Short mmCIF file of C-alpha atoms and ligand atoms in Angstrom, two decimals:
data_model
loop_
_atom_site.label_atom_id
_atom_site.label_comp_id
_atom_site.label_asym_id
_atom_site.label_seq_id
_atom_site.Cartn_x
_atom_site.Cartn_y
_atom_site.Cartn_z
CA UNK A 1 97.41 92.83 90.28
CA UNK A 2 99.63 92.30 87.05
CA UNK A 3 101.18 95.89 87.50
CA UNK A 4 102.36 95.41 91.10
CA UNK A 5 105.69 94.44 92.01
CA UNK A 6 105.62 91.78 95.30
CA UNK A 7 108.52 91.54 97.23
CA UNK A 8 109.32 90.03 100.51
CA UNK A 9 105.35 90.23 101.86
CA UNK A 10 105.23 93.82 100.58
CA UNK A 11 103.47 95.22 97.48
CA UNK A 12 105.33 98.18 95.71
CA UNK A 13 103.37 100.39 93.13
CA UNK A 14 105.30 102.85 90.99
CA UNK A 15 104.23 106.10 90.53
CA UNK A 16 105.22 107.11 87.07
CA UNK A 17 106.21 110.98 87.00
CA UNK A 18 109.31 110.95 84.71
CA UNK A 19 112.05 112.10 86.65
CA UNK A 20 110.20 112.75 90.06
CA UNK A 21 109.15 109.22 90.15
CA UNK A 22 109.08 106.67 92.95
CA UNK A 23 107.45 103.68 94.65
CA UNK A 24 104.78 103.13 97.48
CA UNK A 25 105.54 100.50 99.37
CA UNK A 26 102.64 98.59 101.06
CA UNK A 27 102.55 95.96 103.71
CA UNK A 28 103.37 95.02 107.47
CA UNK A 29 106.04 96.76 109.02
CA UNK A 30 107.86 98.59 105.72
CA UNK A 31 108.43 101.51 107.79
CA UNK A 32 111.65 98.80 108.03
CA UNK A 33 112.96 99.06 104.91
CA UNK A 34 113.42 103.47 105.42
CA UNK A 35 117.09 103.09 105.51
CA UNK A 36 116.98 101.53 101.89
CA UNK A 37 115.18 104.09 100.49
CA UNK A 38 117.28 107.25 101.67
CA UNK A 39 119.74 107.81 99.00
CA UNK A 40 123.19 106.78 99.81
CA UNK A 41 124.20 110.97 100.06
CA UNK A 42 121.84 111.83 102.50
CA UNK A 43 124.26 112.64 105.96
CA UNK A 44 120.87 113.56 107.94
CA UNK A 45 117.44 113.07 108.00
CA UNK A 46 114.77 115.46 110.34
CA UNK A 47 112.39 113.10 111.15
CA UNK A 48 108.65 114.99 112.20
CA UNK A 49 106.04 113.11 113.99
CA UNK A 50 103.37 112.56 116.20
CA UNK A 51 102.89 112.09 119.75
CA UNK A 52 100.38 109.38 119.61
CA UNK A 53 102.27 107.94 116.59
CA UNK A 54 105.58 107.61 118.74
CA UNK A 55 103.21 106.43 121.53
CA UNK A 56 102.07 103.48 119.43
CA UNK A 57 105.27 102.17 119.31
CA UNK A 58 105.66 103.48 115.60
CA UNK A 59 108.85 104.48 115.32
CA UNK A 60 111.66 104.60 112.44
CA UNK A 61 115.30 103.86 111.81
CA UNK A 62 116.29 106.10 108.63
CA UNK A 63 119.94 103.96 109.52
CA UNK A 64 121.93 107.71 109.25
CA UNK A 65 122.37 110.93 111.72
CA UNK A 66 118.66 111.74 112.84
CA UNK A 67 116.67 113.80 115.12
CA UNK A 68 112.87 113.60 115.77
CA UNK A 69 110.72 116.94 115.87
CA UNK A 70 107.19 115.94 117.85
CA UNK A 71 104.58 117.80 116.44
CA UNK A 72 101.23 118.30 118.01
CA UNK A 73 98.21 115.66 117.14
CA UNK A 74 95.65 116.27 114.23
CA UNK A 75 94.64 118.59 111.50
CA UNK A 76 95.44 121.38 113.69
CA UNK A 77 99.26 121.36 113.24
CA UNK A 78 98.46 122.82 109.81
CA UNK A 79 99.68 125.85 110.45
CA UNK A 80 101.86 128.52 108.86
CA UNK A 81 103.35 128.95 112.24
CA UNK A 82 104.19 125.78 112.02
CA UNK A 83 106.29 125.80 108.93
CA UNK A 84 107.94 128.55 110.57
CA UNK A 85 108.36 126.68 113.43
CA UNK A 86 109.99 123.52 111.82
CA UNK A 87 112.26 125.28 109.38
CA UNK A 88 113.94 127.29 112.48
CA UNK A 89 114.66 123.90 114.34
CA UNK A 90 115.78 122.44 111.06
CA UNK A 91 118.11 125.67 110.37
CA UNK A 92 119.35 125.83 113.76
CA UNK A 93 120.28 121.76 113.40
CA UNK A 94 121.71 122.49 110.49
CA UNK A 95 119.83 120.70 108.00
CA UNK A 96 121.16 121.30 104.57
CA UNK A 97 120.10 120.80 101.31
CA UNK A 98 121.73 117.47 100.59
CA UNK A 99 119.44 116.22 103.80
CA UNK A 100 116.19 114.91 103.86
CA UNK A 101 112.62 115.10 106.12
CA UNK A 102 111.02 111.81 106.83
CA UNK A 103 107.80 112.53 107.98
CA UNK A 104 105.96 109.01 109.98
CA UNK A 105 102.19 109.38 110.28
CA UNK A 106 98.93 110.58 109.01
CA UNK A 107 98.06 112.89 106.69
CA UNK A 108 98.34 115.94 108.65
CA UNK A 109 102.01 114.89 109.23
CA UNK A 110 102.48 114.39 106.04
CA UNK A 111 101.24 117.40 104.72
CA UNK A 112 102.88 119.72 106.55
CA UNK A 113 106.13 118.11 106.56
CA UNK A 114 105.88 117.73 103.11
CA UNK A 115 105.38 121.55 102.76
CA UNK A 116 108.21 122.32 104.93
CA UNK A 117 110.44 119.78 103.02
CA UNK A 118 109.16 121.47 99.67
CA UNK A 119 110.20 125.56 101.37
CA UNK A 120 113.14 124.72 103.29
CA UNK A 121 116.12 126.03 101.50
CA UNK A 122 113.92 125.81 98.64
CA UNK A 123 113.34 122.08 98.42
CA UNK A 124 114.88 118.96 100.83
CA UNK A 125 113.70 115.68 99.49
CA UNK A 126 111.10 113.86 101.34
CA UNK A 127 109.94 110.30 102.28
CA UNK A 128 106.55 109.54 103.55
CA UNK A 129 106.09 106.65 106.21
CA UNK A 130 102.06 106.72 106.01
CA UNK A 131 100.59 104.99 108.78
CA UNK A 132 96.72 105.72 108.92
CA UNK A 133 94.43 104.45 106.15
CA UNK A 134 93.58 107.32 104.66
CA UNK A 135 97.08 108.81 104.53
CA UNK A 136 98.36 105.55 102.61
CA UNK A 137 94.90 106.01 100.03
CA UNK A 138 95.11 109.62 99.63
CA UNK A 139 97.77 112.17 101.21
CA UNK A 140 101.12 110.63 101.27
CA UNK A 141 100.59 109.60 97.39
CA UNK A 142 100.78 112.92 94.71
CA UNK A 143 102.76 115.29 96.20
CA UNK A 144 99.88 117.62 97.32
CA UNK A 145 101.87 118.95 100.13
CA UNK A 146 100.15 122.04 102.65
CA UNK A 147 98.78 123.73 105.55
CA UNK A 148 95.43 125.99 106.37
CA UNK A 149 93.80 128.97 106.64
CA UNK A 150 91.85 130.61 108.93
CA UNK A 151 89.95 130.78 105.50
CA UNK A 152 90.28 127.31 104.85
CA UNK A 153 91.94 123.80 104.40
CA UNK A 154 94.96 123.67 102.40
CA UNK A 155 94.91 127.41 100.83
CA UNK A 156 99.31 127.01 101.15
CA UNK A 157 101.06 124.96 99.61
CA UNK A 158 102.79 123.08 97.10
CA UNK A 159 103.38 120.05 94.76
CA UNK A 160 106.38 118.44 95.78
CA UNK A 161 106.79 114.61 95.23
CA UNK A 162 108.32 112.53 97.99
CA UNK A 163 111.18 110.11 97.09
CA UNK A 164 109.51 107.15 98.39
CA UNK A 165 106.23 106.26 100.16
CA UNK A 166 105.95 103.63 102.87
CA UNK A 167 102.67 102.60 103.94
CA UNK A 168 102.84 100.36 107.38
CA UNK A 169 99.85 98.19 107.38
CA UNK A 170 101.13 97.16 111.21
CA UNK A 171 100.40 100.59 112.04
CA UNK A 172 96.84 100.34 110.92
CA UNK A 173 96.16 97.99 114.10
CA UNK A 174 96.90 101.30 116.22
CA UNK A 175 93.91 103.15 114.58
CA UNK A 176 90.60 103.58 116.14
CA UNK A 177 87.56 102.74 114.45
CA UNK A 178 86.34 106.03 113.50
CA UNK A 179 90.15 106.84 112.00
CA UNK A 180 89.47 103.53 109.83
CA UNK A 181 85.98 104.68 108.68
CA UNK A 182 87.35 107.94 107.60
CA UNK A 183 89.92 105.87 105.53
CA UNK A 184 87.28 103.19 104.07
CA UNK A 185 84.94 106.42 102.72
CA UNK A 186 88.28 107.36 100.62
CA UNK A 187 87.96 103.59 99.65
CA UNK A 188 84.44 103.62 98.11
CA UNK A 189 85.19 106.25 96.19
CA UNK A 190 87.88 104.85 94.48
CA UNK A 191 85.52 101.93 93.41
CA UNK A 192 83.70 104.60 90.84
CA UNK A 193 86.92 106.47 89.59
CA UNK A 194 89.26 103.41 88.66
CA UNK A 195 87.50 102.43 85.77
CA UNK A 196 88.38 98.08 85.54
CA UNK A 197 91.20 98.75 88.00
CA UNK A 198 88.47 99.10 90.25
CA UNK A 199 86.38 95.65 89.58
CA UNK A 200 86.33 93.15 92.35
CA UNK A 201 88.35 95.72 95.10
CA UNK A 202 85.50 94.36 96.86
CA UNK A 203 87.32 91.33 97.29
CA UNK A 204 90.74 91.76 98.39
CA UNK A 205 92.77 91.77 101.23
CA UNK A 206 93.23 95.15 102.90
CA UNK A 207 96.92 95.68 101.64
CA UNK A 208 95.81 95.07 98.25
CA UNK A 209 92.94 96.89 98.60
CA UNK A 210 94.92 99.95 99.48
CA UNK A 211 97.65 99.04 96.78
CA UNK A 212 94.58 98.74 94.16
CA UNK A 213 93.89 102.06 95.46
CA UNK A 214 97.15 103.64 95.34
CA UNK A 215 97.43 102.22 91.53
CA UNK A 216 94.49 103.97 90.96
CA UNK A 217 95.57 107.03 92.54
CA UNK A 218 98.86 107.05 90.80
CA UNK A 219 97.72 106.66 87.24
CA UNK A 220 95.86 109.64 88.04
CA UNK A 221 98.58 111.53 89.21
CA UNK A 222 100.69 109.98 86.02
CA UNK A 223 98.41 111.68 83.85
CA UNK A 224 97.61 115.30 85.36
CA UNK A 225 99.98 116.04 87.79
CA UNK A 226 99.52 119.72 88.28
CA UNK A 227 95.83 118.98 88.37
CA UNK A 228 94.86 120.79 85.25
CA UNK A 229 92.33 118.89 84.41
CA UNK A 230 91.88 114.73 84.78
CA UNK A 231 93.04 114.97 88.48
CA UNK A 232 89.94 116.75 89.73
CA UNK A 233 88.11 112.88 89.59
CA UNK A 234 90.37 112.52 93.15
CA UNK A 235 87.61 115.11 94.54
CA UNK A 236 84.52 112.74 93.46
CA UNK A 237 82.40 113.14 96.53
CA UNK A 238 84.01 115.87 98.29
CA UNK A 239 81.94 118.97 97.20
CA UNK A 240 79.34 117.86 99.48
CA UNK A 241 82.01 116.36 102.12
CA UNK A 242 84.16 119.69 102.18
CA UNK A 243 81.13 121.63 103.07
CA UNK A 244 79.65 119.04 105.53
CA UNK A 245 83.38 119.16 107.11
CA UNK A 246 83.04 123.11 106.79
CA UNK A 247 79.88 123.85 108.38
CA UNK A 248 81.30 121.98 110.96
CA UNK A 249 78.18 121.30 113.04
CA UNK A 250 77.87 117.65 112.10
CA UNK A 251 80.36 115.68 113.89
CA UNK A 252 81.35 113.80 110.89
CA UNK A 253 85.12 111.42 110.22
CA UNK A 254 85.98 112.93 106.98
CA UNK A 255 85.04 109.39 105.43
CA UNK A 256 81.86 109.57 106.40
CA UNK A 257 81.55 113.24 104.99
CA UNK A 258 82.74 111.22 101.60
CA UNK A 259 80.63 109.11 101.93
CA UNK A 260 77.65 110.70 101.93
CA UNK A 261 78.97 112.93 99.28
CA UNK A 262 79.32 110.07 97.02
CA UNK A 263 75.99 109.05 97.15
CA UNK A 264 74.43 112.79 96.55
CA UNK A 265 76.90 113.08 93.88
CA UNK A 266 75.02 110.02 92.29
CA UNK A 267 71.87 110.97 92.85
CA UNK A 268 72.28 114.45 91.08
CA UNK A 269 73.99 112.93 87.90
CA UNK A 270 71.07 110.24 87.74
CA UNK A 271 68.94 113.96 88.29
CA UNK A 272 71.02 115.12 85.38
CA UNK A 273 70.26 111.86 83.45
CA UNK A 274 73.85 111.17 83.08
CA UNK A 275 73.57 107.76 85.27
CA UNK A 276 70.83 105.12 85.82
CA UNK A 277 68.99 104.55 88.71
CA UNK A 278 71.01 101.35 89.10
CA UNK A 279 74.15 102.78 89.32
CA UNK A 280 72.75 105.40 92.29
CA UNK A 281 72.09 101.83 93.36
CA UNK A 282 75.62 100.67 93.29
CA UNK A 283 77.05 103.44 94.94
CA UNK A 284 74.56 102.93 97.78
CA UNK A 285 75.78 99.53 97.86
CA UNK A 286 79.48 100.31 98.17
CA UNK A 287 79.11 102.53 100.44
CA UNK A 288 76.45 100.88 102.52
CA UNK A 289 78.57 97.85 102.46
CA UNK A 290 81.80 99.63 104.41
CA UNK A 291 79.02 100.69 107.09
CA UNK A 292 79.28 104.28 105.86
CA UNK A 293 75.88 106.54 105.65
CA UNK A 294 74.08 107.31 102.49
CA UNK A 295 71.82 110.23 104.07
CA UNK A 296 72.30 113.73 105.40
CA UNK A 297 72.80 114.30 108.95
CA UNK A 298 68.48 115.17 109.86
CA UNK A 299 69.60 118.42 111.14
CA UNK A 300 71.51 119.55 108.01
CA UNK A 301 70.96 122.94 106.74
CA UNK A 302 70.61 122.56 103.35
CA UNK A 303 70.41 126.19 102.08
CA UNK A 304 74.00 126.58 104.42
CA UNK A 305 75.52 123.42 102.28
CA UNK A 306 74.40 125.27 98.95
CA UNK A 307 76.36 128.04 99.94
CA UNK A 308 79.29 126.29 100.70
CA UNK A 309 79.10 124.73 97.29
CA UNK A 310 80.59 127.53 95.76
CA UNK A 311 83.46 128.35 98.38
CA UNK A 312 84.55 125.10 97.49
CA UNK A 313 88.58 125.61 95.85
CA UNK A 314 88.01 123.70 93.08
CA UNK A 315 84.92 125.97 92.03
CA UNK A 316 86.13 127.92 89.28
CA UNK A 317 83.52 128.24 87.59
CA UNK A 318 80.15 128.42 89.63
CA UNK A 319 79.43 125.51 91.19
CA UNK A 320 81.48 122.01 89.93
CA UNK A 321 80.61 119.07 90.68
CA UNK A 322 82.68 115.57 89.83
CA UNK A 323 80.01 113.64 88.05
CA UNK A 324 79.82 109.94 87.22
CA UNK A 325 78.15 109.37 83.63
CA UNK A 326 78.94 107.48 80.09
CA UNK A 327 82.53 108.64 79.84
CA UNK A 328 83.18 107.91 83.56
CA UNK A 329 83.83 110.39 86.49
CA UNK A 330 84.10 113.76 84.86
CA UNK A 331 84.20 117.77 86.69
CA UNK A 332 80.90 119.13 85.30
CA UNK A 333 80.21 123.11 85.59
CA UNK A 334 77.89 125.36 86.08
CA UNK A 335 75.55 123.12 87.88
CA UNK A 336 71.81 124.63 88.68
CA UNK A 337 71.46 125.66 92.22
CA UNK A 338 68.00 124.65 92.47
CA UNK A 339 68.47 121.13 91.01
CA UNK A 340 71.30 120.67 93.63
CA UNK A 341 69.14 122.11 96.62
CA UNK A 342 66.04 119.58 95.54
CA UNK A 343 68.30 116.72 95.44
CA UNK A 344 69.75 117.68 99.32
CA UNK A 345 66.44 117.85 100.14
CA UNK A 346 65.96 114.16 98.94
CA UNK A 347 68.95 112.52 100.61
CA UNK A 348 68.14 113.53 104.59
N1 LIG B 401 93.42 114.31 97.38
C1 LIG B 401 93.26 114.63 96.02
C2 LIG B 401 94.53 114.69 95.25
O1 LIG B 401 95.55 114.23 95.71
O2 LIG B 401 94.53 115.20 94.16
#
C-alpha cells in the first residue's frame, strides 16, 4: 500500500495525468469532505442524481449555491435526450463556466453527468461522488464520460477527467447483492491485469481492495490515456461480457457477464498456448472464490455470441480479444472464429 496516501480513515490514490490530475478518495462517508474539494472559485455547483440514491439517505453538501437535478434510475438515463435535457436546466439556472457538476451515484450517473459536464459550454469541471462498487472500480476513475445508442452502449462521448473522485464506502451498505456481484466481477479482473499490484488483493479489506483497484486502474490510465493502446487491458473479459450483456436474453449483473468472460478469455489463450492450464486454473479460482460463474448460461447461443464478437467497439481489426500470456494481459487480433466458437462450446 506504499503508494497510498491515508488520511483521517480514508485512503486517497492519485491519478497521475499531468495537468488534469487528481485524487480518489476512498473510505466511509468521504462524500463529506465535497466541499474541500470544489475549488475555492466555484459560485455553484449542479448537483445530478438518483432517486434511489437520494432515497438512501445519500446525499451531499458541496458547502456553496447548489441545486439537485433527479435523474431517472439505471443505465437507461443514457440518453442523448438526456444531455439535452440537463444542459437546458443547467442554462436556464444559469450555470456558467466557472461552475461545476457534482454528479453522486453509480456509474450511469456518472457517465452521463460527466458527458454533460464535458459539452456544456464546452467543458464545466466535474467531481464524482461514486457510491456503488463498480462505479468506485471502474466508471468514476479515467474520465470515460458517455451515453448510448439505440446501436449501442457508450457510442457518445468523451474523455473528460473529473477534478476529484469520492468513493463512499457507507454507501456500499445501500447496495443489493446482485449490484455488489456486478462490482466484485470488475474485481477479479483486476487480479490478472495489475501485474504485483495485484498479489494478495485477496486479502484486504474492501476499501483497500477497491483502492488496490483504483491504483491499478490509474496507472493504466497514467500511461494511455486516450486509450491508444495499453488501456485496452481495462476490457480483459468484456468481449464475451459485452455480447452476453448484448444478446440480452441471459439475465446477467454485468459482473457476472465479466466474469464469465474472464474465464473464456483464459481458456482461449491456454487454446492459443499463450497460458498454462494452471493459470485457466487461477482464474477459475478468483472468480469462483467471489461466488461468480465460470460457465455459459446452458441456453447460450453460441453462434449469436460469435457474431457479436465482432460488433464489439474495440474490434478494429476482426475479432480482438484481451489475452493473458508471458508479457501479461495484451489486445491480440485477428483471432480464428472457429477456435473461439470450439472454446464457447467448452465453457457451457
Ligand atoms: N472501463 C474501461 C476504461 O475505463 O478504460
Amino acid at each position: 500500500m506504499s503508494a497510498y496516501i491515508q488520511l483521517d480513515n480514508a485512503i486517497c490514490v492519485p491519478v497521475e495525468l499531468a495537468e488534469r490530475s487528481y485524487r480518489v478518495w476512498i473510505g466511509p462517508e468521504v462524500r463529506h469532505r465535497l466541499a474541500d474539494v470544489i475549488p475555492a472559485d466555484v459560485a455553484r455547483v449542479a448537483v445530478v442524481t438518483q432517486s434511489a440514491v437520494a432515497a438512501a439517505g445519500i446525499t451531499v453538501d458541496p458547502g456553496v449555491e447548489h441545486r439537485v437535478f433527479i435523474v431517472d434510475d439505471g443505465e437507461q438515463v443514457k440518453t442523448l435526450s438526456r444531455v439535452e435535457q440537463l444542459c437546458s436546466e443547467f442554462a436556464q439556472w444559469g450555470l456558467t463556466r466557472k461552475d461545476a457538476v457534482v454528479a453522486v451515484g453509480g456509474g450511469a450517473v456518472t457517465d452521463l453527468a460527466g458527458f454533460v459536464a464535458a459539452v456544456y459550454h464546452r467543458g464545466v469541471r466535474v467531481v464524482y461522488v461514486s457510491t456503488t462498487l463498480l462505479g468506485q472500480i471502474d466508471a468514476s476513475v479515467g474520465g470515460k464520460t458517455g451515453v448510448n445508442l439505440p446501436e449501442g452502449k457508450n457510442l457518445v462521448g468523451a474523455f473528460w477527467q473529473p477534478l476529484a473522485v469520492l468513493c463512499d464506502t457507507e454507501a456500499l451498505g445501500t447496495l443489493s447483492a446482485a449490484e455488489m456481484r456486478s462490482g466484485l466481477g470488475e474485481i477479479a479482473k483486476y487480479h490478472f491485469i495489475g501485474g504485483s499490484r495485484a498479489d494478495g488483493l485477496e486479502d484486504l479489506s474492501l476499501a483497500e481492495r477497491i483502492a488496490r483497484c483504483v491504483q491499478i486502474k490509474a496507472e493504466v490510465v497514467a500511461a494511455d490515456e486516450r486509450e491508444s493502446g495499453r488501456r485496452a487491458i481495462l476490457n480483459y473479459g468484456h468481449t464475451l461480457a459485452h455480447a452476453l450483456e448484448a444478446h440480452g436474453g441471459y439475465n446477467l449483473r454485468h459482473g457476472e457477464a465479466v466474469a464469465i468472460g474472464l474465464v473464456y478469455a483464459a481458456e482461449v489463450a491456454k487454446k492459443m498456448g499463450r497460458i498454462s492450464a494452471e493459470r485457466v486454473q487461477e482464474h477459475r479460482n478468483v472468480v469462483s472464490g467471489y461466488d461468480l460463474p465460470c460457465s455459459l448460461p446452458p441456453n447460450a447461443d453460441v453462434k449469436a455470441l460469435l457474431r457479436l464478437f465482432s460488433k464489439d467497439k474495440k474490434a478494429t481489426e476482426g475479432v480482438t480479444f484481451v489475452l493473458d500470456g508471458s508479457n501479461g494481459v495484451e489486445p491480440v487480433t485477428g483471432l480464428a472464429p472457429d477456435m473461439l466458437l470450439e472454446v464457447l462450446e467448452a465453457i457451457r
